[in-house]
Structures are given as structure tokens and as C-alpha cells.
mmCIF file of C-alpha atoms in Angstrom:
data_model
loop_
_atom_site.group_PDB
_atom_site.id
_atom_site.type_symbol
_atom_site.label_atom_id
_atom_site.label_comp_id
_atom_site.label_asym_id
_atom_site.label_seq_id
_atom_site.Cartn_x
_atom_site.Cartn_y
_atom_site.Cartn_z
ATOM 1 C CA ASP S 1 0.229 0.092 -0.056
ATOM 2 C CA LEU S 2 1.348 3.380 -0.995
ATOM 3 C CA TYR S 3 -0.268 5.175 1.873
ATOM 4 C CA ASP S 4 2.015 5.416 5.100
ATOM 5 C CA GLN S 5 0.186 3.505 7.993
ATOM 6 C CA GLY S 6 -2.992 4.327 6.699
ATOM 7 C CA HIS S 7 -2.597 8.247 7.035
ATOM 8 C CA GLN S 8 -5.111 9.989 4.820
ATOM 9 C CA ARG S 9 -2.832 13.036 4.457
ATOM 10 C CA PRO S 10 0.948 13.320 5.110
ATOM 11 C CA CYS S 11 2.290 14.258 8.566
ATOM 12 C CA SER S 12 3.340 17.679 8.699
ATOM 13 C CA ASP S 13 6.525 16.912 9.808
ATOM 14 C CA ARG S 14 7.115 14.951 6.582
ATOM 15 C CA VAL S 15 5.918 17.722 4.303
ATOM 16 C CA GLU S 16 9.380 19.091 3.519
ATOM 17 C CA ASN S 17 10.689 16.101 2.366
ATOM 18 C CA LEU S 18 7.787 14.582 0.403
ATOM 19 C CA ILE S 19 5.709 17.754 -1.041
ATOM 20 C CA LEU S 20 7.560 20.978 -0.935
ATOM 21 C CA PRO S 21 9.731 20.448 -3.803
ATOM 22 C CA LEU S 22 6.467 19.274 -5.725
ATOM 23 C CA TYR S 23 3.287 21.295 -5.167
ATOM 24 C CA ARG S 24 2.351 24.455 -6.463
ATOM 25 C CA PRO S 25 1.766 27.675 -3.952
ATOM 26 C CA SER S 26 -1.722 27.043 -3.693
ATOM 27 C CA PHE S 27 -1.166 23.362 -2.482
ATOM 28 C CA LEU S 28 1.793 24.310 -0.209
ATOM 29 C CA PHE S 29 -0.328 26.463 1.738
ATOM 30 C CA TYR S 30 -3.034 23.717 2.249
ATOM 31 C CA LEU S 31 -0.051 21.367 3.357
ATOM 32 C CA VAL S 32 2.056 23.552 5.736
ATOM 33 C CA CYS S 33 -1.146 25.229 7.099
ATOM 34 C CA THR S 34 -2.800 22.599 9.622
ATOM 35 C CA PRO S 35 -5.344 22.668 10.594
ATOM 36 C CA CYS S 36 -6.359 25.545 8.538
ATOM 37 C CA THR S 37 -9.797 26.752 7.394
ATOM 38 C CA PRO S 38 -10.594 24.080 4.436
ATOM 39 C CA MET S 39 -9.590 25.230 0.818
ATOM 40 C CA PHE S 40 -10.050 22.202 -0.825
ATOM 41 C CA SER S 41 -12.775 19.885 -1.261
ATOM 42 C CA SER S 42 -12.504 15.738 0.005
ATOM 43 C CA SER S 43 -11.614 15.074 -3.271
ATOM 44 C CA GLN S 44 -8.614 17.205 -3.504
ATOM 45 C CA LYS S 45 -7.569 16.358 -0.450
ATOM 46 C CA ASN S 46 -7.582 12.788 -1.278
ATOM 47 C CA ASP S 47 -5.339 13.809 -4.367
ATOM 48 C CA ILE S 48 -3.089 15.632 -2.328
ATOM 49 C CA SER S 49 -2.625 12.566 -0.090
ATOM 50 C CA ALA S 50 -2.444 9.956 -3.042
ATOM 51 C CA PHE S 51 0.450 12.375 -4.584
ATOM 52 C CA ALA S 52 2.363 12.236 -1.214
ATOM 53 C CA ALA S 53 2.317 8.261 -1.357
ATOM 54 C CA VAL S 54 3.615 8.602 -5.072
ATOM 55 C CA ILE S 55 6.462 10.682 -4.372
ATOM 56 C CA LYS S 56 7.171 8.490 -1.534
ATOM 57 C CA TYR S 57 6.850 5.376 -3.685
ATOM 58 C CA VAL S 58 8.966 6.846 -6.613
ATOM 59 C CA ASP S 59 11.685 7.701 -4.249
ATOM 60 C CA GLY S 60 11.477 4.097 -2.681
ATOM 61 C CA HIS S 61 11.403 2.496 -6.010
ATOM 62 C CA ILE S 62 13.610 4.912 -7.886
ATOM 63 C CA GLY S 63 15.672 2.070 -9.725
ATOM 64 C CA GLU S 64 12.689 0.334 -11.133
ATOM 65 C CA ASN S 65 10.798 0.960 -14.367
ATOM 66 C CA LEU S 66 8.266 3.380 -13.017
ATOM 67 C CA ARG S 67 5.085 4.221 -15.367
ATOM 68 C CA SER S 68 2.174 6.323 -14.873
ATOM 69 C CA GLU S 69 -0.484 3.242 -15.391
ATOM 70 C CA ASP S 70 1.002 1.285 -12.713
ATOM 71 C CA VAL S 71 1.261 3.721 -10.059
ATOM 72 C CA ALA S 72 -2.084 5.286 -10.837
ATOM 73 C CA GLU S 73 -3.438 1.588 -10.467
ATOM 74 C CA ARG S 74 -1.646 1.203 -7.051
ATOM 75 C CA ILE S 75 -3.568 4.600 -5.753
ATOM 76 C CA GLY S 76 -6.817 3.586 -7.544
ATOM 77 C CA MET S 77 -6.958 6.274 -10.017
ATOM 78 C CA SER S 78 -7.304 5.892 -13.909
ATOM 79 C CA ARG S 79 -4.150 6.657 -15.704
ATOM 80 C CA SER S 80 -5.997 9.469 -17.414
ATOM 81 C CA TYR S 81 -7.028 11.036 -14.195
ATOM 82 C CA PHE S 82 -3.535 10.530 -12.461
ATOM 83 C CA SER S 83 -1.618 11.837 -15.376
ATOM 84 C CA THR S 84 -3.839 14.994 -15.458
ATOM 85 C CA ARG S 85 -4.225 15.660 -11.804
ATOM 86 C CA PHE S 86 -0.221 14.982 -11.454
ATOM 87 C CA LYS S 87 0.420 17.734 -14.188
ATOM 88 C CA GLU S 88 -1.695 20.233 -12.691
ATOM 89 C CA MET S 89 -0.308 19.430 -9.458
ATOM 90 C CA THR S 90 3.419 19.484 -10.384
ATOM 91 C CA GLY S 91 3.795 21.319 -13.638
ATOM 92 C CA GLU S 92 5.180 18.446 -15.006
ATOM 93 C CA THR S 93 4.541 14.852 -16.314
ATOM 94 C CA PHE S 94 4.772 11.970 -14.384
ATOM 95 C CA HIS S 95 7.527 10.845 -16.568
ATOM 96 C CA GLN S 96 9.152 14.048 -16.673
ATOM 97 C CA TYR S 97 9.227 13.877 -12.720
ATOM 98 C CA VAL S 98 10.632 10.435 -12.649
ATOM 99 C CA ILE S 99 13.712 11.264 -14.935
ATOM 100 C CA GLN S 100 14.337 14.485 -12.474
ATOM 101 C CA ARG S 101 14.159 12.533 -9.841
ATOM 102 C CA LYS S 102 16.151 9.596 -10.734
ATOM 103 C CA MET S 103 18.992 12.530 -12.371
ATOM 104 C CA LYS S 104 18.904 14.014 -8.789
ATOM 105 C CA THR S 105 19.695 10.565 -7.174
ATOM 106 C CA ALA S 106 22.541 10.212 -9.710
ATOM 107 C CA ALA S 107 24.051 13.633 -9.200
ATOM 108 C CA GLU S 108 23.821 12.338 -5.092
ATOM 109 C CA TRP S 109 25.622 8.984 -5.948
ATOM 110 C CA ILE S 110 28.171 10.608 -7.749
ATOM 111 C CA GLU S 111 28.942 13.180 -5.522
ATOM 112 C CA GLU S 112 29.376 10.296 -2.719
ATOM 113 C CA GLY S 113 31.986 8.746 -4.888
ATOM 114 C CA LYS S 114 31.344 5.432 -3.854
ATOM 115 C CA LYS S 115 30.044 3.709 -7.350
ATOM 116 C CA SER S 116 31.001 3.806 -10.296
ATOM 117 C CA ILE S 117 29.028 5.889 -13.099
ATOM 118 C CA THR S 118 27.965 2.776 -14.799
ATOM 119 C CA ARG S 119 27.133 1.033 -11.748
ATOM 120 C CA ILE S 120 24.598 4.291 -10.824
ATOM 121 C CA ALA S 121 23.147 4.121 -14.275
ATOM 122 C CA VAL S 122 22.302 0.353 -13.900
ATOM 123 C CA GLU S 123 21.160 0.770 -10.368
ATOM 124 C CA LEU S 124 18.596 3.608 -11.495
ATOM 125 C CA GLY S 125 17.322 1.418 -14.281
ATOM 126 C CA TYR S 126 19.356 2.295 -17.209
ATOM 127 C CA ASP S 127 20.536 -0.470 -19.011
ATOM 128 C CA ASN S 128 21.862 1.679 -22.059
ATOM 129 C CA PHE S 129 24.855 3.647 -20.324
ATOM 130 C CA HIS S 130 25.195 6.237 -23.484
ATOM 131 C CA TYR S 131 21.293 6.738 -22.876
ATOM 132 C CA PHE S 132 21.747 7.487 -19.213
ATOM 133 C CA ALA S 133 24.693 10.184 -20.104
ATOM 134 C CA LYS S 134 22.615 11.979 -22.695
ATOM 135 C CA VAL S 135 19.622 12.024 -20.536
ATOM 136 C CA PHE S 136 21.920 13.481 -17.221
ATOM 137 C CA ALA S 137 23.446 15.846 -19.434
ATOM 138 C CA ARG S 138 20.243 17.141 -20.601
ATOM 139 C CA GLU S 139 19.173 17.516 -16.660
ATOM 140 C CA HIS S 140 22.587 18.662 -15.240
ATOM 141 C CA GLY S 141 24.367 20.755 -18.174
ATOM 142 C CA CYS S 142 27.420 18.251 -18.040
ATOM 143 C CA THR S 143 28.339 14.202 -18.432
ATOM 144 C CA PRO S 144 28.432 12.206 -15.585
ATOM 145 C CA SER S 145 31.974 12.172 -15.477
ATOM 146 C CA GLU S 146 32.265 15.890 -15.814
ATOM 147 C CA TYR S 147 30.011 16.392 -13.153
ATOM 148 C CA ARG S 148 32.226 13.821 -10.791
ATOM 149 C CA LYS S 149 35.315 15.627 -11.462
ATOM 150 C CA GLU S 150 33.463 19.173 -10.560
ATOM 151 C CA SER S 151 32.327 17.543 -7.244
ATOM 152 C CA LYS S 152 35.652 16.421 -6.798
ATOM 153 C CA ASN S 153 36.978 20.015 -6.989
ATOM 154 C CA VAL S 154 34.699 21.546 -4.680
#
């Protein structure tokens, strides 16, 4: 189950880690101001909770092939509704979000310096190293090797 211990919305102490980087300002106001005057319908609140669970799920399964159809099914939404609401809330598609999270994780692992870049690519679900390097360069403006060099010089 994607929901943490049956909570219907994320606990406020976890908001920064799970939600703040994702939601637009109107949703941030709702999440941070607990208990505030209700701004959203119960359906919208449920969507917020569901997407908080999605964010946590993505982070916990970052090395897997994450597809919107599968994640939508896990939280009881149609793929179409999930895709529409995800983009409304985040400003990006689920696919774009997953790539961004994978590349952020790759950058963190490269900075740690404990794994080879090839190993990082494989652990993040990329079986084609050149494609991984291309996506990384698009996200970070440099190749993974250049990123590693720069991070060692800091």
C-alpha cells in the first residue's frame, strides 16, 4: 500500500521531505497550514494524499521502471485522471518527474563517489549507459564524468 500507516494525508513533519519540492504554492499553503480553514474539497485532499504517497513510492523504487499506469492503479486512479492531476499539481508529467528524480539521485550518488557511473546507471534502471549519460547531460548540463570531476574540485 502506498499510504503510510493508513494516514489519509501526510504528517506535517514530513511535508518538506515529500511534498514541498513538488506542489505549487496553493497546495503548499494547504499542506503547511494544518489545521487551516478548508481550502479544498475532500476529493482534492484525497488527491494530495495520494500524490504524497506517489512521491514517497517513487523515491523508494527509483531504480525500477516506473510507469504512470502502474502507479495510478496502485492508488486507485485511472491513468488518465492520474496524469492530468499530476501535471496540474506539479507542472510536469509523471515521466518528467521520474527522470528528474533519477537524475537528482544520480548526481547525489556521483558526489558520494562510492559507485562507478556505470553502476549508478544500472541501479537507476538504465541498461544503456550512453542514454543515461545523455539524459544526465540534459538535466545537469554536463556528462556524469564531468560532474564527478567538478564535484571533487569543490
